[in-house]
Every structure is written in C-alpha cells, then in structure tokens.
Coordinates of C-alpha atoms in Angstrom, one line a residue:
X1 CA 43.6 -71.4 16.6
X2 CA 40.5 -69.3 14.8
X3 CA 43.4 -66.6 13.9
X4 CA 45.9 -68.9 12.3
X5 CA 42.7 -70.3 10.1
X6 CA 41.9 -67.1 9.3
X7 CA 45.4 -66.0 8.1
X8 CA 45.9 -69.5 6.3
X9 CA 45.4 -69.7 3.0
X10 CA 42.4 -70.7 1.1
X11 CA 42.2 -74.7 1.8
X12 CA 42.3 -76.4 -1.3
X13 CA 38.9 -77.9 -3.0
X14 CA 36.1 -77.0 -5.4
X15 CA 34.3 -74.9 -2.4
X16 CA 35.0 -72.2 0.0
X17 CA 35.1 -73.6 2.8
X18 CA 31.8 -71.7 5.4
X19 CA 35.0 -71.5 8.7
X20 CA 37.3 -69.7 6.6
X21 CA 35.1 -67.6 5.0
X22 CA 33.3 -66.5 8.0
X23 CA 36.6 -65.6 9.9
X24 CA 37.2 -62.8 6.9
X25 CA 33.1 -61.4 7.6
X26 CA 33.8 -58.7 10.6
X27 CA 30.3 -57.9 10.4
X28 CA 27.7 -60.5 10.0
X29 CA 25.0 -58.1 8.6
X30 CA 23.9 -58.5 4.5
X31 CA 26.0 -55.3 3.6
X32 CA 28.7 -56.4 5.8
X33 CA 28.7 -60.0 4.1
X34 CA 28.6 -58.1 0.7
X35 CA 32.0 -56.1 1.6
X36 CA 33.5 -58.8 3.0
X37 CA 32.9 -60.9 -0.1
X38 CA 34.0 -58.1 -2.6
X39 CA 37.3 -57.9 -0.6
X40 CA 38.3 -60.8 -1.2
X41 CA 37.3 -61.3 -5.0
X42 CA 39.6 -58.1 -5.5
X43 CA 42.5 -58.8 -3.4
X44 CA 42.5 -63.0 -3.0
X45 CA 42.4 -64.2 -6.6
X46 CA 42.3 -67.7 -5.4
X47 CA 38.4 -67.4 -4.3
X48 CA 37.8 -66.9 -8.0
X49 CA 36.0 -69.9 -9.9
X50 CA 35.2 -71.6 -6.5
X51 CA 32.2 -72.5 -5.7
X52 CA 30.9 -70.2 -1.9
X53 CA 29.4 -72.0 0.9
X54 CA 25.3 -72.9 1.1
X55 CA 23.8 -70.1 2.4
X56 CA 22.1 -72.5 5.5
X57 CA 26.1 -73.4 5.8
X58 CA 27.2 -69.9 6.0
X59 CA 24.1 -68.9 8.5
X60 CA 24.8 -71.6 10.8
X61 CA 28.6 -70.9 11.1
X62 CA 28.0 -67.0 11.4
X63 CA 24.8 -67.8 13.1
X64 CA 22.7 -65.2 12.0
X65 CA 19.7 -66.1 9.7
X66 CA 19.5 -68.0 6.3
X67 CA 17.6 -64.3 5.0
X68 CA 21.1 -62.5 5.7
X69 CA 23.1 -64.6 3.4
X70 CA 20.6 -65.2 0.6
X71 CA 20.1 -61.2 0.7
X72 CA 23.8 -61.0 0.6
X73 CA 24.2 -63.5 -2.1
X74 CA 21.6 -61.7 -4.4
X75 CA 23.3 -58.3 -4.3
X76 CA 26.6 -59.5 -5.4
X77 CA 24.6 -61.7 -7.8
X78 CA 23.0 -58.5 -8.9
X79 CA 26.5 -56.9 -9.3
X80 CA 27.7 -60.0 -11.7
X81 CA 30.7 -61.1 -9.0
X82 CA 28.9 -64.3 -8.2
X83 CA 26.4 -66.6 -10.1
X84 CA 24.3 -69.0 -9.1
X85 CA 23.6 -71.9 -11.3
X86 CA 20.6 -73.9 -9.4
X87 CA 22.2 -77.4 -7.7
X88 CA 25.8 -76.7 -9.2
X89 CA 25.7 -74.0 -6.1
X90 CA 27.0 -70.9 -6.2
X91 CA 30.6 -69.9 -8.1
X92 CA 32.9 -66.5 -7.5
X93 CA 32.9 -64.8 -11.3
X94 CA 35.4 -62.0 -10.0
X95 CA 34.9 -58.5 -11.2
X96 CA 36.4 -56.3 -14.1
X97 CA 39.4 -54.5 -13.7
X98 CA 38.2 -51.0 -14.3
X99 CA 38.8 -50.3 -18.4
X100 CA 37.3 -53.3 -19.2
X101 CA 35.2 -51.9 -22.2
X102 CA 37.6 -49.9 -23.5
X103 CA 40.1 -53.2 -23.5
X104 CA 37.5 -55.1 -25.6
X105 CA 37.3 -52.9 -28.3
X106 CA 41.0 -51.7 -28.7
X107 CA 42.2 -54.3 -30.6
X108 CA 42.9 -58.3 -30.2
X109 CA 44.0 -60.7 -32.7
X110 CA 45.8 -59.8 -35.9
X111 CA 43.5 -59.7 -38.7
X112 CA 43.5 -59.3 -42.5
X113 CA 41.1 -56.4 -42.2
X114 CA 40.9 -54.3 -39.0
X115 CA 37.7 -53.0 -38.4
X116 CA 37.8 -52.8 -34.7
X117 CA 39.8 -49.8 -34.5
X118 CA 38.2 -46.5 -35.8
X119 CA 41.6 -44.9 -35.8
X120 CA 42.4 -42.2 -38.3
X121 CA 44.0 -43.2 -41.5
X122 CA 47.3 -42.5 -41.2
X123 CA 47.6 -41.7 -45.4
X124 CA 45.5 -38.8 -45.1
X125 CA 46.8 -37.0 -41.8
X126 CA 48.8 -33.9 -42.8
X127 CA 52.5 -33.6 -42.5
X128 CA 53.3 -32.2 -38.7
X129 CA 56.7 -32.0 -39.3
X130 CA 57.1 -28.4 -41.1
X131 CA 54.4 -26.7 -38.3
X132 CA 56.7 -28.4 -35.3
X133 CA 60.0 -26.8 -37.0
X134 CA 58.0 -23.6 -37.2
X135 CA 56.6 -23.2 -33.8
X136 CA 60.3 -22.7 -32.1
X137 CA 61.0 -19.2 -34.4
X138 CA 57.3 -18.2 -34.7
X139 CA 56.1 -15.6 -31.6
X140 CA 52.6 -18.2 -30.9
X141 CA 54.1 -19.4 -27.8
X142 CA 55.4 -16.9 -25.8
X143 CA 57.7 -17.9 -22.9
X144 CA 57.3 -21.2 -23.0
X145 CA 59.8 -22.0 -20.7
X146 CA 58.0 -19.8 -18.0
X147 CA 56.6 -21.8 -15.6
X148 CA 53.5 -20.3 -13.8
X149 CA 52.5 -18.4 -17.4
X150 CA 49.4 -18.4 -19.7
X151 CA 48.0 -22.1 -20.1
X152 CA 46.5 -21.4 -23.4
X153 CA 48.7 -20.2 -25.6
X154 CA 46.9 -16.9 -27.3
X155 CA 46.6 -17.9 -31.3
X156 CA 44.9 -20.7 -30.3
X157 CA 42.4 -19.4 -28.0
X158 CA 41.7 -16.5 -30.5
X159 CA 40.8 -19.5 -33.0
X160 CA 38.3 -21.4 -30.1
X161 CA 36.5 -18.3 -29.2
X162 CA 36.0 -17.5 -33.1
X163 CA 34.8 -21.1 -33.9
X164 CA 32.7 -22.1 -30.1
X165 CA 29.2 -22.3 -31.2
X166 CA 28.4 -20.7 -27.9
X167 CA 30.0 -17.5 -25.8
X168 CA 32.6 -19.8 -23.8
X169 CA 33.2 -18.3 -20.7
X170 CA 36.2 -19.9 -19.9
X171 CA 38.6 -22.2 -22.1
X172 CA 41.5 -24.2 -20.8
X173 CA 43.7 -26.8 -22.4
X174 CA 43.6 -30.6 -21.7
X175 CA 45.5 -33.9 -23.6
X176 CA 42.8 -34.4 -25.4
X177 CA 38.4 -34.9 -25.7
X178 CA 38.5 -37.8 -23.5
X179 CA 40.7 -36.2 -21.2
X180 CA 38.6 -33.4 -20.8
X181 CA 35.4 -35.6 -20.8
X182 CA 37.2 -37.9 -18.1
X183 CA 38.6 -35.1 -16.1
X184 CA 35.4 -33.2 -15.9
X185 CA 33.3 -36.3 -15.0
X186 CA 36.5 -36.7 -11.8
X187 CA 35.3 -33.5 -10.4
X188 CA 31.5 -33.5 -11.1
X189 CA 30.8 -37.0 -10.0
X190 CA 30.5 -38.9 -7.0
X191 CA 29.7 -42.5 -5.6
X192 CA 26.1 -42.4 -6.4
X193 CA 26.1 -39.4 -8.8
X194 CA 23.2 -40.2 -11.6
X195 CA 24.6 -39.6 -14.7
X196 CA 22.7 -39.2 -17.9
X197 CA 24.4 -41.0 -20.9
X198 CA 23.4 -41.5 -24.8
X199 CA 23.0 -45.2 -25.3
X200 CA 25.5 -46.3 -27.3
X201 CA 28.0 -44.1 -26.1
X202 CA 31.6 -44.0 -26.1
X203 CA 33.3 -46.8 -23.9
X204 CA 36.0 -44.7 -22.2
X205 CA 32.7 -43.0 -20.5
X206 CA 31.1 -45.7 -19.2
X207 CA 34.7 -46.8 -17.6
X208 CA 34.8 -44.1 -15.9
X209 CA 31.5 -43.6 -14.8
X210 CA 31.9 -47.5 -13.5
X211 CA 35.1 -46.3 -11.8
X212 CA 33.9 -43.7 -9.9
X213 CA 30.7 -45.7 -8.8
X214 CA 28.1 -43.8 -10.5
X215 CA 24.3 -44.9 -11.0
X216 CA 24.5 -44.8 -14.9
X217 CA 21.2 -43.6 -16.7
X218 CA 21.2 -44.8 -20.4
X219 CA 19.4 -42.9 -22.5
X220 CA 18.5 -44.3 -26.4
X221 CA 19.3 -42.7 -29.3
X222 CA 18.4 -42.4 -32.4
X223 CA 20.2 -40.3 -35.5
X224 CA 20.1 -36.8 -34.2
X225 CA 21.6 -38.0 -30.6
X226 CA 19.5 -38.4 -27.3
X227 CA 15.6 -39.1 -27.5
X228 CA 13.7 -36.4 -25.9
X229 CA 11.1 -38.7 -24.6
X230 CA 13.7 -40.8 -22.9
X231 CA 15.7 -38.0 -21.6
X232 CA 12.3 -36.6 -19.9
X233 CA 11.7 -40.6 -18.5
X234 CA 15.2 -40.7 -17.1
X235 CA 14.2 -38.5 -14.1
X236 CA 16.1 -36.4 -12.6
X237 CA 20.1 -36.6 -13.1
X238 CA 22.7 -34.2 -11.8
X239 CA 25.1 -34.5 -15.4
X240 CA 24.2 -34.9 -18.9
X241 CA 26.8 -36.7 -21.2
X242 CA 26.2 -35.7 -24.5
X243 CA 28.1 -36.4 -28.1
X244 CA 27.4 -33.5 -30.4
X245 CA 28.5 -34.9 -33.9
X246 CA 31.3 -37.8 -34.9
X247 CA 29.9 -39.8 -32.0
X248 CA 30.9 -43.2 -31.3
X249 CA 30.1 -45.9 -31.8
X250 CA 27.1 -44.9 -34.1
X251 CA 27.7 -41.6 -36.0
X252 CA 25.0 -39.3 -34.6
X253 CA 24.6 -35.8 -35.3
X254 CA 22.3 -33.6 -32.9
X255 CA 20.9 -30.9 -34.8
X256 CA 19.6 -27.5 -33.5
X257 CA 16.0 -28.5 -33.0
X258 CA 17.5 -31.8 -30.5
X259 CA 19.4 -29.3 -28.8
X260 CA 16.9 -27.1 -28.2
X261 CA 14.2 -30.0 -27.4
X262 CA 16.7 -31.6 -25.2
X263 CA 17.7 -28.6 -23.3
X264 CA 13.6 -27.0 -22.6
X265 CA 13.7 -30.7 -20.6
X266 CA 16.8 -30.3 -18.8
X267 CA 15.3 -26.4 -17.8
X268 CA 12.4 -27.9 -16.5
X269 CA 14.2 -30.0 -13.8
X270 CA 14.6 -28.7 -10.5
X271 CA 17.9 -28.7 -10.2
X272 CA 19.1 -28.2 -14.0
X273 CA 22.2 -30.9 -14.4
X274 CA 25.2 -30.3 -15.5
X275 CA 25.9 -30.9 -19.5
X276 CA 29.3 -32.4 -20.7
X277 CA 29.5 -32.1 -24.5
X278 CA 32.4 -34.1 -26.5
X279 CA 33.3 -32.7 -30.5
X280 CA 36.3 -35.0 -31.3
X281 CA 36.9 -34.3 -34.7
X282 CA 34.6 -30.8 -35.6
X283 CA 37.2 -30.2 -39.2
X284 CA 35.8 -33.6 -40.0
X285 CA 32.5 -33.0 -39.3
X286 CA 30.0 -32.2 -42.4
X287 CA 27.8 -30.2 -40.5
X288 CA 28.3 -26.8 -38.1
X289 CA 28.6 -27.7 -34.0
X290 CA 25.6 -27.7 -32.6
X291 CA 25.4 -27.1 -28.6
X292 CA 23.0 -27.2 -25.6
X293 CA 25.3 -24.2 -24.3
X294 CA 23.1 -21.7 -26.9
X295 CA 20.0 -22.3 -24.3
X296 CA 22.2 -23.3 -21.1
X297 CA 25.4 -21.4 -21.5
X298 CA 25.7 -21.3 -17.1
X299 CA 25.1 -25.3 -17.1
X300 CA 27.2 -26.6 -20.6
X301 CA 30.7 -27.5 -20.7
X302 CA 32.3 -28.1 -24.5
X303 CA 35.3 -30.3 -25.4
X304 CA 36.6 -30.2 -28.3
X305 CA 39.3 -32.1 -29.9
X306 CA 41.6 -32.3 -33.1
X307 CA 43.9 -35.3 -32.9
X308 CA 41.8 -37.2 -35.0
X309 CA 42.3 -34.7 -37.9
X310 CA 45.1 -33.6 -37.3
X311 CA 47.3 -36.2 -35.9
X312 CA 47.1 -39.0 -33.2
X313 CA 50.3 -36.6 -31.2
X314 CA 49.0 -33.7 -30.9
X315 CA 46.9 -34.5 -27.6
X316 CA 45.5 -30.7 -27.5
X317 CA 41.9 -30.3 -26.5
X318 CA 40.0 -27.4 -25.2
X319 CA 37.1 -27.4 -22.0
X320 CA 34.7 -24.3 -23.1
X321 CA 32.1 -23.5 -21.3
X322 CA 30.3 -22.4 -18.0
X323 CA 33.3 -20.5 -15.6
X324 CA 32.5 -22.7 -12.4
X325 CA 32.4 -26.0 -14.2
X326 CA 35.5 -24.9 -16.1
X327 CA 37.3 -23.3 -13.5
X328 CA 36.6 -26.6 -11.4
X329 CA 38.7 -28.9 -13.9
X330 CA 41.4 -26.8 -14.1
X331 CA 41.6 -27.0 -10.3
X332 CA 42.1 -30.7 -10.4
X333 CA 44.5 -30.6 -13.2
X334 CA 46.7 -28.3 -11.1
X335 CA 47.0 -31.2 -8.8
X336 CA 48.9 -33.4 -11.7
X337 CA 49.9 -32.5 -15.0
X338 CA 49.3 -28.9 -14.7
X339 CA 49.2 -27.5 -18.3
X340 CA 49.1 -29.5 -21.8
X341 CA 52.2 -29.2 -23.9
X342 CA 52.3 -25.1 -25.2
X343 CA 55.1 -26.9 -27.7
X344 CA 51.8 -28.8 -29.4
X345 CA 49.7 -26.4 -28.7
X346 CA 51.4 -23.8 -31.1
X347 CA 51.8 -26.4 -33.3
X348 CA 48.1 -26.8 -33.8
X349 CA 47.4 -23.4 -33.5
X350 CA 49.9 -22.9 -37.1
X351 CA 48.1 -26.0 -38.7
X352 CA 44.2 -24.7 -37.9
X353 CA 46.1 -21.1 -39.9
X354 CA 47.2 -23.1 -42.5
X355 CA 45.4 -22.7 -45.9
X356 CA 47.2 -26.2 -47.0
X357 CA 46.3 -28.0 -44.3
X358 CA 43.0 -27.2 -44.0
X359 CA 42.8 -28.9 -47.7
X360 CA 44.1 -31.8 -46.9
X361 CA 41.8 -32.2 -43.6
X362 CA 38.7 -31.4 -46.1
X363 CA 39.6 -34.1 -48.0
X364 CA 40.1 -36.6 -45.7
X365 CA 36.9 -35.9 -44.7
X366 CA 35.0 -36.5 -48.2
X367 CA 37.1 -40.0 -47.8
X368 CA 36.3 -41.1 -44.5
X369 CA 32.6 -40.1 -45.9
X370 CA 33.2 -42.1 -48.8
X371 CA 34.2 -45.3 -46.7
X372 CA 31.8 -44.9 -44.3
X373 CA 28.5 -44.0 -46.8
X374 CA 29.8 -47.2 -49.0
X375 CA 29.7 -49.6 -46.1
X376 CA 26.1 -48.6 -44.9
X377 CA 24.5 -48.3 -48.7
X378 CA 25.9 -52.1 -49.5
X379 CA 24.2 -53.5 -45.6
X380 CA 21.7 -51.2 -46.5
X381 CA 20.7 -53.4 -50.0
X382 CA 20.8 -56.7 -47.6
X383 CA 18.5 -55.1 -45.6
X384 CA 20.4 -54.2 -43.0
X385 CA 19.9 -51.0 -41.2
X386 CA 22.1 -48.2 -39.3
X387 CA 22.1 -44.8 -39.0
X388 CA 24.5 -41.6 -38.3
X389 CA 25.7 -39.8 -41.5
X390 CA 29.1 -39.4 -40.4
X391 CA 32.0 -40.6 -38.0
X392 CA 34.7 -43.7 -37.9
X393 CA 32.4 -46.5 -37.6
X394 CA 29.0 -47.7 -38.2
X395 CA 26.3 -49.3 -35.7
X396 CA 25.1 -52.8 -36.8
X397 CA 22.3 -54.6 -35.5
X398 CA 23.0 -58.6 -34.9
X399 CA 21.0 -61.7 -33.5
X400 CA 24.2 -62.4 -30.8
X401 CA 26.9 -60.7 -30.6
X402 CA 29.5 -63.5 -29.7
X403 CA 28.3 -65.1 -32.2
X404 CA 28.7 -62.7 -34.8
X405 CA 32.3 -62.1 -34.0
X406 CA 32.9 -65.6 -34.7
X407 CA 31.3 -65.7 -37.9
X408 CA 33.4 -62.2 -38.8
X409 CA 36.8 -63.8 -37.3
X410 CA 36.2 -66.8 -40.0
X411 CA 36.3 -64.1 -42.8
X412 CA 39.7 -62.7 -41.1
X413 CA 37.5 -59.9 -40.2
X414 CA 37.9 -58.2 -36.0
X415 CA 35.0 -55.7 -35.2
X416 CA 34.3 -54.4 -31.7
X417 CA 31.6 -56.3 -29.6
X418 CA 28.0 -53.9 -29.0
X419 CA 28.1 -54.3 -25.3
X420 CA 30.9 -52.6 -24.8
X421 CA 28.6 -49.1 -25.5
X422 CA 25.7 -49.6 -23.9
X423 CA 24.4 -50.6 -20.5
X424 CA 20.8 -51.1 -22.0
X425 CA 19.2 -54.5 -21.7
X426 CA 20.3 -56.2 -24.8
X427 CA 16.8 -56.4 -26.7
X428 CA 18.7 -56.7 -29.5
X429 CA 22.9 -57.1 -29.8
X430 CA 25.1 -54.6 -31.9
X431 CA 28.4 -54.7 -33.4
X432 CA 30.5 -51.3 -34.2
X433 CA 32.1 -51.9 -37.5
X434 CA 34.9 -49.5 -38.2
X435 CA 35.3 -48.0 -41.4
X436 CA 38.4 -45.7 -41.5
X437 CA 40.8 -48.2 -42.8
X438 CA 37.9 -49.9 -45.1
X439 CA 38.5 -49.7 -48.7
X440 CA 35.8 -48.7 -50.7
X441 CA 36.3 -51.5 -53.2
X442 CA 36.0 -53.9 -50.0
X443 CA 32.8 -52.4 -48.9
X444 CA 30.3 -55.0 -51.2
X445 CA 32.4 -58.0 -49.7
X446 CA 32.5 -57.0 -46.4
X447 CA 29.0 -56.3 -46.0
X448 CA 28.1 -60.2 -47.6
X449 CA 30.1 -61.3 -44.3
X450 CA 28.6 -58.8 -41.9
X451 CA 25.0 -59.8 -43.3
X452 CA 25.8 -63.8 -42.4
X453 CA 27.3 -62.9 -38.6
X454 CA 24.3 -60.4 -37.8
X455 CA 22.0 -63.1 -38.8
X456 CA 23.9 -65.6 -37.1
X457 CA 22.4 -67.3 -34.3
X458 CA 23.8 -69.2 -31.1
X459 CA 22.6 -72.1 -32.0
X460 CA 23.6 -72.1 -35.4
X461 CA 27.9 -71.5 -34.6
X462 CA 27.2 -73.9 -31.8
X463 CA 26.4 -76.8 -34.3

C-alpha cells in the first residue's frame, strides 16, 4: 500500500501532502531532505507552486526532529527553490533551467528600438563574401581535407603570435571567445571550485559557473576592470575571470598599472589561481591589449575573438596562453568537435591581411564610439552616471530594475535587466543599455526615457 502511494501521483490540492512526500525522502537526514526535495522540483513539475508540508507535519510523519526539516527548509530557502511567506506556509519556486541569464537578456518582445541586444551592426561589417571565394585557390589552408593535420591553420597563427600582448606558449582554435571562456572554465572547474569574477560580468559566465556548481566570488569593478582592494578581500580563489577591454555589460578597459596591481595580489596567494582573460572584439578596441600574462605568463590564458568585427559567422577564436592550461582545453575539445572550421579560419586569416578591410573595421569602430560616447554624454547632463570608454553597451544605474523596464517598454524601448550580470547584493539595480544599433540623433531622446525608468520607483509604476 505505502509503494503504490509512493508511485501515485501527486494528490491534488494546494499542499503537498507530508505521506507522499516522505515516501520520496530515502534518507531522513537535513541533506537527505534537501536532495530529495530538489529531485523532485527538477523532475516532478507538478510540485511547483504548491505549498510543502509544516515542518512539525513533515517531522512527525518522518519522525525525526522539527530541527531536521526547518534546517532542510532553510537551505533550499537559501538556494531560492522554496519560499516561505510567514502563515501563507511554505510554496515550491522551482529552479532555473541552466542559461537563465543569458535567456533574459537575448531578446523578448519586439520593439521599436532594440537596445537589449549589443549585437554588431550589420551596416558596417565588411563584405565576407570575396575572402570566402578566395580562401579555396589561396595556399592559407593547407590540406584541409586531411583529417588528423594542423588545427591552426599557419597565416593565422603567424598573425596571433605577432599581435598577443604576451609570449603565448601555446595557441589553439575554438568557435569563438565564449567558447573558449566556456570550455576552459569545463576543464578548470569543479563542484565547489571558487571562482573569481568582475562584477558585472558577462552573463554566459555566470551560467556556466552556476552549471558547473561553482562557489562564485564577485568581485566590483570600476573603469579600469577589477578593484584591487576587492580582489585582495576575495581570499583565496583557484581561477580568475577577467575582461581585458570591450567588456560587457559595462565597457571597462584594464590598463597596465591594473594588471600589474592585480596580478602582485594574485602572486602573493599561496597557490597562485588560474587567470582566464576574454578580448572579444581587440580591432574595435581603442586602446592596445593589456594582459596579466606580462607578470604571470605560467598562470594566464588569453581568448581572443573577432566575430564581432568581422562578422557574426566567422566563429574563430584563439586560447593563448600557459601550455598546461592550453593543452588541457584542447584535450577536452578532442572529445567533441575536434577542430574549428580551417574553411573560416583562412577566411579570417585573408581579412586580418586585408588593407581594405581593416578600414572598414576602423571605422566601424569610430561609430560604435560615436553611439556609445553620445548616449553616456546626454545621461551624463541628467546627471546620470556610467563609465567604460568603449564597448556595445553602457551600465546604468536605476532605483528598481523591474520597474525601470516597464517604464522603457512604455517608450517602445527593450534593455537587458542588471541582474542578469552580477551576483552582488543589489545595493543599487542596473540596467545594460545597448548602443550598437542606437542612432546618434536618437541618443538626446532616449536618454529623457532612460532618466524617468532609472528614477522610477516600485511604488510609483505600482499606482
């Protein structure tokens, strides 16, 4: 009779009932109550938005002590899969499927002006098309259709080792800088692993890093990247991930005496952590690459990208840096996709040689600039404050963040939501405000509706 409860489904009502619940807990210790519980949020999606059994319920039917199930109840509290709302009882929330940040800040809702996607301009991306008809009767490639041969094809390594703003040790090809940021953080970390990020970083990052269980250390930061001070606070880590210039989602650029202040704190550790780098878009960049990899060339790992300048196809990226970090992710790509395209890869390798295209790259550059700098000098004369010189969006402080949206989607306005980048108490909410596809005419009119949702308040759109 208990095993045909157990395998019937979830009776129907507002509450779990305590029976059925406590035929799925196999061991009726705190941790064991916590897996049990999690289980079932991720594979019964009925138990979501019902309310769970008292805890004095729960402890008489399991029999174990009211201080079990209240400690059990805390730490999925504490993990945001159940909340408790005082006499209302307790309710399941459920959990987020992993890529949850990077779905919030993809896209949504048609708008008349799209600034929640920081995605290059197609008008001012070169023309591929004459570099992929030259590739096939050019000698860049080799043998391409040689499986087993070179990964990297040679023009295009010659151009990485001239450019690397350190001696890379090693350089393999990956589909692109989040690839290579994702694929190195696969092999470096572990359940547990304490992992050093700026805060705001990229969302992609802290996807992954939820994915693969990590403890995430967020570390502020300010114009020129990660805060010294903060970094030193952190404790000890075992990786670093870092955003050299073009950073998202506020536009930092470290500069050589960050670098060097960041890594004389990282040399002190006892164990000196691993350092992850990302450079998505260095031909857009206004200033040279700056890298930790100058002062800890056996512990830094560079990726560096080109599909934002370039073209959103040509998913080429390089992983420079340290041979044993290096040699570790191209290990683990062995085990799926092997090599990256050596078709694109000679294809990029003509277009970084060509004398045209490196014009037009320049002056896309100048124009995202433009859009960008226009944007942030109009907040700027409301009084509202960001910072980063360069990149595809800017970082904009608001009172709430929900709220804010709102206010933007009544203008026909999308932005991306602050919490998406940071896992930093919210002392104060953000908003990244893309500017790629802003219009520098539009800039004055679009910062008189950003200045109204960042001083928005909750109780204000709830009247």
């Amino acid at each position: 009779m208990v095993e045909a409860y157990a395998a019937a489904e979830l009776p129907p009502g507002d509450v779990i009932p305590a029976r059925w619940l406590a035929q799925h807990i196999h061991d009726a210790t705190a941790r064991g109550i916590v897996a049990a519980v999690t289980d079932l949020i991720r594979h019964r999606g009925e138990v979501k938005d019902r309310y769970l059994p008292t805890v004095r319920n729960l402890a008489g039917t399991l029999q174990i002590s009211p201080a079990t199930v209240a400690k059990a109840w805390r730490v999925l509290g504490e993990a945001g899969l159940i909340s408790t709302n005082g006499s209302q009882g307790t309710r399941v929330v459920g959990e987020e499927p992993p890529g949850h940040r990077l779905e919030s800040v993809i896209g949504g809702l048609p708008m008349q002006l799209d600034l929640m996607s920081p995605s290059p301009d197609p008008e001012l991306l070169p023309d591929i098309e004459p570099h992929l008809a030259a590739v096939m009767s050019s000698d860049v490639l080799g043998d391409f259709n040689k499986y087993g041969g070179d990964m990297l094809v040679a023009p295009l390594a010659e151009y990485a080792r001239r450019t690397w703003p350190f001696d890379p040790g090693m350089i393999v090809p990956c589909g692109g800088c989040y690839d290579g940021v994702l694929l190195l953080l696969d092999v470096l970390a572990r359940p547990g692993t304490r992992v050093a990020v700026e805060s705001p970083t990229a969302a992609p990052v802290l996807d992954q890093l939820e994915y693969l269980r990590c403890e995430i250390v967020p570390v502020p930061a300010d114009g020129e990247g990660m805060i010294p001070s903060a970094l030193a606070e952190a404790g000890d880590v075992e990786v670093v991930v870092i955003q050299s210039r073009f950073s998202s989602p506020d536009g930092h650029t470290m500069t050589a005496d960050r670098a060097g202040e960041l890594a004389g704190i990282l040399r002190k550790r006892p164990t000196v952590p691993v350092v992850i780098e990302s450079d998505p878009a260095p031909l857009l960049a206004a200033g040279p690459g700056v890298s930790l990899g100058n002062w800890l060339p056996d512990r830094v790992v560079l990726v560096r990208g080109w599909n934002k300048s370039h073209g959103p196809d040509l998913r080429v990226a390089l992983i420079g840096g340290a041979p044993g970090i290096v040699q570790l992710a191209r290990r683990r790509r062995a085990m799926g996709s092997v090599w990256t395209s050596r078709l694109l890869q000679g294809t990029l390798s003509l277009m970084l040689a060509d004398d045209g295209v490196a014009r037009t790259v320049a002056a896309a550059a100048g124009e995202y600039r433009q859009r960008r700098a226009a944007l942030a000098r109009e907040l700027s004369r409301l009084e509202i404050d960001t910072y980063g010189t360069e990149g595809f969006s800017l970082w904009v402080g608001v009172q709430d963040e929900h709220t804010a949206l709102r206010v933007l989607r009544a203008y026909g306005i999308s932005a991306a939501g602050g919490s998406a980048f940071t896992q930093l108490p919210a002392r104060q909410h953000h908003l990244r405000i893309a500017t790629t596809q802003l219009p520098v005419h539009h800039a004055a009119e679009v910062a008189l509706a950003v200045r109204e949702a960042a001083t928005a308040s909750r109780a204000v759109a709830l009247r």
